[in-house]
Coordinates of C-alpha atoms and ligand atoms in Angstrom, one line a residue:
M1240 CA 12.3 -1.9 31.6
T1241 CA 10.0 -0.6 28.9
P1242 CA 7.8 -2.9 26.9
V1243 CA 9.8 -2.1 23.8
D1244 CA 13.1 -3.0 25.5
S1245 CA 11.7 -6.3 26.5
L1246 CA 10.4 -7.2 23.1
E1247 CA 13.6 -6.0 21.4
S1248 CA 15.6 -8.7 23.2
I1249 CA 13.5 -11.6 21.9
S1250 CA 14.7 -13.2 18.7
I1251 CA 12.8 -14.7 15.8
V1252 CA 14.7 -17.5 14.0
L1253 CA 13.7 -18.7 10.6
V1254 CA 15.2 -22.0 9.5
K1255 CA 15.8 -22.8 5.8
T1256 CA 13.3 -20.3 4.5
S1257 CA 12.8 -20.4 0.7
H1258 CA 10.6 -17.5 -0.2
P1259 CA 12.1 -13.9 0.0
G1260 CA 8.5 -12.6 0.2
N1261 CA 8.0 -14.5 3.4
V1262 CA 11.1 -13.1 5.0
G1263 CA 9.9 -9.6 4.1
S1264 CA 6.5 -10.3 5.6
V1265 CA 8.1 -11.7 8.8
A1266 CA 10.1 -8.5 9.2
R1267 CA 6.9 -6.5 8.9
A1268 CA 5.0 -8.8 11.3
M1269 CA 7.9 -8.3 13.8
K1270 CA 8.2 -4.5 13.6
T1271 CA 4.5 -3.9 13.9
M1272 CA 4.6 -5.7 17.3
G1273 CA 7.9 -4.1 18.5
L1274 CA 10.4 -6.9 17.8
C1275 CA 13.5 -6.3 15.7
D1276 CA 16.0 -9.3 16.1
L1277 CA 15.6 -11.5 13.0
R1278 CA 18.0 -14.5 12.5
L1279 CA 18.1 -16.6 9.3
V1280 CA 19.5 -20.1 9.5
Q1281 CA 20.6 -21.5 6.1
P1282 CA 18.2 -19.5 4.0
K1283 CA 17.8 -20.6 0.4
H1284 CA 20.0 -17.7 -0.7
A1285 CA 22.4 -16.0 1.6
A1286 CA 21.3 -12.6 0.4
I1287 CA 17.6 -13.4 0.8
A1288 CA 17.0 -10.4 3.0
A1289 CA 18.3 -8.1 0.2
D1290 CA 15.9 -9.6 -2.4
P1291 CA 13.6 -6.9 -3.9
E1292 CA 10.6 -9.1 -3.1
A1293 CA 11.6 -9.3 0.6
I1294 CA 12.1 -5.5 0.7
A1295 CA 8.8 -4.8 -1.0
L1296 CA 6.8 -7.0 1.4
A1297 CA 8.7 -5.7 4.5
S1298 CA 7.3 -2.2 3.6
G1299 CA 8.2 0.0 6.5
A1300 CA 10.3 -2.7 8.2
A1301 CA 13.2 -2.7 5.8
D1302 CA 15.5 -1.9 8.8
V1303 CA 14.6 -5.2 10.4
L1304 CA 15.6 -7.0 7.2
A1305 CA 18.8 -5.0 6.8
N1306 CA 19.8 -5.8 10.4
S1307 CA 19.0 -9.5 10.1
Q1308 CA 21.9 -12.0 10.5
V1309 CA 22.5 -15.2 8.6
Y1310 CA 23.8 -18.4 10.5
A1311 CA 25.2 -21.6 9.3
S1312 CA 23.3 -23.7 11.8
L1313 CA 20.5 -23.6 14.4
P1314 CA 22.8 -24.0 17.4
E1315 CA 24.9 -21.0 16.2
A1316 CA 21.8 -18.9 15.9
L1317 CA 20.8 -19.8 19.4
A1318 CA 24.3 -19.4 20.9
D1319 CA 23.3 -16.4 23.1
C1320 CA 19.8 -17.5 24.0
Q1321 CA 18.9 -19.4 27.1
R1322 CA 15.5 -20.6 26.0
A1323 CA 14.2 -21.7 22.6
Y1324 CA 10.6 -22.2 21.5
A1325 CA 10.0 -24.5 18.4
L1326 CA 6.9 -23.5 16.4
S1327 CA 5.4 -26.6 14.9
A1328 CA 1.9 -27.9 14.1
R1329 CA 3.2 -31.5 14.2
L1330 CA 3.3 -33.3 17.6
R1331 CA 6.5 -35.2 18.0
E1332 CA 7.1 -38.3 20.0
L1333 CA 9.0 -37.4 23.1
G1334 CA 9.0 -33.8 21.9
P1335 CA 9.5 -30.8 24.3
A1336 CA 6.6 -29.6 26.5
L1337 CA 3.8 -28.2 24.6
Q1338 CA 2.6 -24.6 25.0
S1339 CA 0.2 -22.1 23.4
P1340 CA 1.6 -18.9 22.0
A1341 CA 0.1 -17.0 25.0
Q1342 CA 1.8 -19.3 27.6
A1343 CA 5.1 -19.2 25.8
A1344 CA 5.0 -15.4 25.4
Q1345 CA 4.2 -15.0 29.1
E1346 CA 7.0 -17.3 30.1
A1347 CA 9.6 -15.7 27.8
L1348 CA 8.8 -12.2 29.0
S1349 CA 8.8 -13.0 32.7
A1350 CA 12.2 -14.6 32.3
L1351 CA 13.8 -11.5 30.8
P1352 CA 14.5 -9.6 34.0
D1353 CA 16.6 -12.6 35.1
G1354 CA 18.7 -12.2 32.0
V1355 CA 17.1 -15.2 30.2
R1356 CA 17.1 -14.5 26.4
S1357 CA 14.5 -16.4 24.4
A1358 CA 14.2 -17.2 20.7
F1359 CA 11.1 -18.4 18.7
V1360 CA 12.1 -20.9 16.0
F1361 CA 10.1 -21.4 12.8
G1362 CA 10.5 -24.0 10.1
A1363 CA 10.8 -23.9 6.3
E1364 CA 7.7 -23.4 4.2
R1365 CA 7.5 -26.9 2.8
T1366 CA 9.1 -29.1 5.3
G1367 CA 8.8 -27.3 8.7
L1368 CA 11.2 -28.1 11.5
S1369 CA 12.9 -31.5 11.6
N1370 CA 12.6 -33.6 14.8
E1371 CA 16.2 -32.8 15.6
E1372 CA 15.6 -29.1 15.3
V1373 CA 12.5 -29.3 17.5
Q1374 CA 14.4 -31.3 20.1
R1375 CA 17.1 -28.6 20.3
C1376 CA 14.4 -26.3 21.7
N1377 CA 13.1 -26.2 25.3
R1378 CA 9.4 -26.0 24.3
Q1379 CA 7.1 -26.7 21.4
V1380 CA 4.5 -24.1 20.6
Y1381 CA 1.4 -25.1 18.8
I1382 CA -0.9 -22.4 17.3
P1383 CA -4.5 -23.6 17.9
S1384 CA -5.9 -24.2 14.5
N1385 CA -8.3 -26.3 12.4
P1386 CA -7.2 -30.0 12.8
A1387 CA -8.1 -30.6 9.2
Y1388 CA -5.7 -27.9 8.0
N1389 CA -3.4 -26.5 10.6
S1390 CA -0.5 -25.3 8.6
L1391 CA -0.3 -21.5 8.7
N1392 CA 1.7 -19.4 6.3
L1393 CA 5.2 -18.8 7.9
S1394 CA 4.8 -15.1 8.3
Q1395 CA 1.3 -15.4 9.6
A1396 CA 2.6 -17.9 12.3
V1397 CA 5.2 -15.3 13.2
Q1398 CA 2.6 -12.6 13.4
I1399 CA 0.6 -14.6 15.9
V1400 CA 3.6 -15.2 18.1
C1401 CA 4.7 -11.6 18.0
Y1402 CA 1.1 -10.5 18.8
A1403 CA 1.1 -12.8 21.8
L1404 CA 4.4 -11.3 23.0
R1405 CA 3.0 -7.8 22.5
V1406 CA -0.2 -8.6 24.5
A1407 CA 1.8 -10.2 27.3
S1408 CA 4.2 -7.3 27.4
E1409 CA 1.5 -4.6 27.5
A1410 CA -0.3 -6.6 30.2
A1411 CA 2.9 -6.9 32.3
H1412 CA 3.5 -3.1 32.1
A1413 CA -0.1 -1.9 32.4
V1414 CA -1.1 0.2 35.4
P1415 CA -3.7 -1.9 37.3
L1416 CA -7.2 -0.5 37.0
A1417 CA -8.3 1.2 40.2
V1418 CA -11.1 -0.7 41.7
P1419 CA -13.9 1.8 42.5
N1420 CA -14.6 2.2 46.2
P1421 CA -18.4 2.6 46.5
E1422 CA -18.1 4.4 49.8
K1423 CA -15.8 7.0 48.4
R1424 CA -17.6 7.5 45.1
D1425 CA -18.8 11.0 44.6
V1426 CA -22.6 10.9 44.4
H1427 CA -22.6 14.0 42.3
A1428 CA -21.3 13.0 38.9
P1429 CA -19.2 15.8 37.4
R1430 CA -21.1 17.9 34.9
L1431 CA -19.4 17.5 31.5
A1432 CA -19.1 20.7 29.5
S1433 CA -21.4 21.1 26.5
V1434 CA -20.0 21.2 23.0
K1435 CA -20.9 24.8 22.8
A1436 CA -19.1 25.6 26.1
V1437 CA -16.0 23.8 24.7
D1438 CA -16.3 25.7 21.5
D1439 CA -16.4 29.0 23.3
L1440 CA -13.4 27.9 25.4
Q1441 CA -11.5 27.2 22.2
A1442 CA -12.2 30.6 20.8
H1443 CA -11.1 32.2 24.1
W1444 CA -7.9 30.0 24.2
L1445 CA -7.0 31.1 20.6
E1446 CA -7.7 34.8 21.6
A1447 CA -5.2 34.4 24.5
M1448 CA -2.6 32.8 22.3
E1449 CA -3.0 35.7 19.9
A1450 CA -2.7 38.3 22.7
V1451 CA 0.7 36.9 23.7
D1452 CA 1.8 36.5 20.0
F1453 CA 1.9 32.7 20.2
L1454 CA -0.6 32.5 17.4
N1455 CA -0.4 34.5 14.2
P1456 CA -4.1 34.5 12.9
S1457 CA -3.0 34.9 9.3
K1458 CA -0.7 31.8 9.7
P1459 CA -2.3 29.5 12.2
K1460 CA -0.6 26.4 10.8
K1461 CA -2.1 23.3 12.5
L1462 CA -2.6 24.9 15.8
V1463 CA -6.4 25.3 15.5
Q1464 CA -6.9 21.6 14.5
R1465 CA -4.5 20.4 17.2
L1466 CA -6.3 22.4 19.9
A1467 CA -9.7 21.2 18.7
R1468 CA -8.4 17.5 18.8
L1469 CA -7.0 18.0 22.3
L1470 CA -10.2 19.5 23.6
G1471 CA -12.2 16.7 21.9
K1472 CA -10.2 14.1 23.7
A1473 CA -10.3 15.8 27.1
Q1474 CA -14.0 15.4 27.9
L1475 CA -13.8 18.6 30.1
E1476 CA -16.1 19.3 33.0
Q1477 CA -17.8 22.6 33.1
E1478 CA -15.8 23.6 36.2
E1479 CA -12.6 23.0 34.2
V1480 CA -13.9 25.1 31.4
D1481 CA -14.7 27.9 33.8
M1482 CA -11.2 27.8 35.4
L1483 CA -9.5 27.9 32.0
R1484 CA -11.7 30.8 30.8
G1485 CA -10.8 32.7 34.0
F1486 CA -7.1 32.1 33.3
F1487 CA -7.4 33.2 29.6
S1488 CA -9.2 36.4 30.6
D1489 CA -6.3 37.3 32.9
V1490 CA -3.7 36.4 30.2
I1491 CA -5.5 38.7 27.8
R1492 CA -5.9 41.5 30.4
V1493 CA -2.2 41.4 31.3
A1494 CA -1.1 41.3 27.7
Q1495 CA -3.2 44.4 27.0
G1496 CA -1.7 46.1 30.0
R1497 CA -5.2 46.5 31.7
L1498 CA -5.6 46.6 35.4
Y1499 CA -8.2 44.9 37.6
P1500 CA -11.1 47.3 38.4
H1501 CA -10.1 47.3 42.1
E1502 CA -6.5 48.2 41.0
Q1503 CA -7.9 51.1 38.9
N1504 CA -9.9 52.5 41.8
K1505 CA -6.8 52.2 44.0
R1506 CA -4.7 54.2 41.5
K1507 CA -7.4 56.9 41.3
A1508 CA -7.4 57.2 45.1
D1509 CA -3.6 57.5 45.3
Ligands
SAH1399 N1 4.5 -28.0 5.9 C1 5.2 -27.7 7.1 C2 4.6 -26.4 7.7 C3 5.3 -25.2 7.3 S1 4.5 -23.8 7.8 C4 5.1 -28.8 8.1 O1 4.4 -29.8 7.8 O2 5.6 -28.7 9.2 C5 6.0 -22.8 8.2 C6 6.2 -22.7 9.7 O3 5.2 -22.0 10.3 C7 6.2 -24.1 10.5 O4 7.5 -24.7 10.4 C8 6.0 -23.6 11.9 O5 7.2 -23.1 12.4 C9 5.0 -22.5 11.7 N2 3.6 -22.9 11.8 C10 2.6 -23.0 10.9 N3 1.5 -23.4 11.4 C11 1.7 -23.6 12.7 C12 0.9 -24.1 13.8 N4 -0.4 -24.4 13.6 N5 1.4 -24.2 15.0 C13 2.7 -23.8 15.2 N6 3.5 -23.4 14.2 C14 3.0 -23.3 13.0

């Protein structure tokens, strides 16, 4: 499963949201982190996602808004989810187990392969989630914050949760870093090519492209910049530069129909 597939199956549920701008900002917060399933429970206006302010604040995430679904109640919005996380800054008596965003994200992602769908539930701007709504959820997530003022803006709370999910997802799919083995380590560090050597390689590369009509020098388009960027990223070693230059010399030679010196001598002898 790709990280995007995993994140796409996690839902963000907003309960009784009043401000269209917040809904738009939530869509943006989700899309930037790779989430797309937005559910709205009893929003102030049924068409809140189509409000111009929502669309303006969603910016490039208008698709998340357009695909959002409106539900008449929280249980209906959670009908296909096996696990729900209530986001709240207020501790409740006998509330669900408390987690940090990182713990919740880790748990939600690791349950996906078993077919467990998770939803993160956020309350209304002024009133937050009711006790009943929090109790409908399996966990309560508290975003660590200043005890003297711990109420984040709704979309900023969503951003933090989506970021935690993104980090957990990327960590789960990352290739573990190879631990260097000191015994096997090459004592001769490779000699990186100089800027000048790479510059000369680039000129040679372009010459070869021109020789096979891949590059029209009067219309190079973005080819020269792209090649320069590629070479800048590659951190080539001098041996690699030498190998590529040998290859380009042959490309140019063959394109011009020239023979190797030893082949020329053989022809003369024949
Ligand atoms: N005044 C409301 C808070 C509304 S903020 C109250 O007293 O509950 C809107 C939503 O953002 C909250 O319902 C909650 O879902 C989320 N939120 C804001 N700050 C949070 C925090 N520190 N921890 C967890 N969720 C938070």
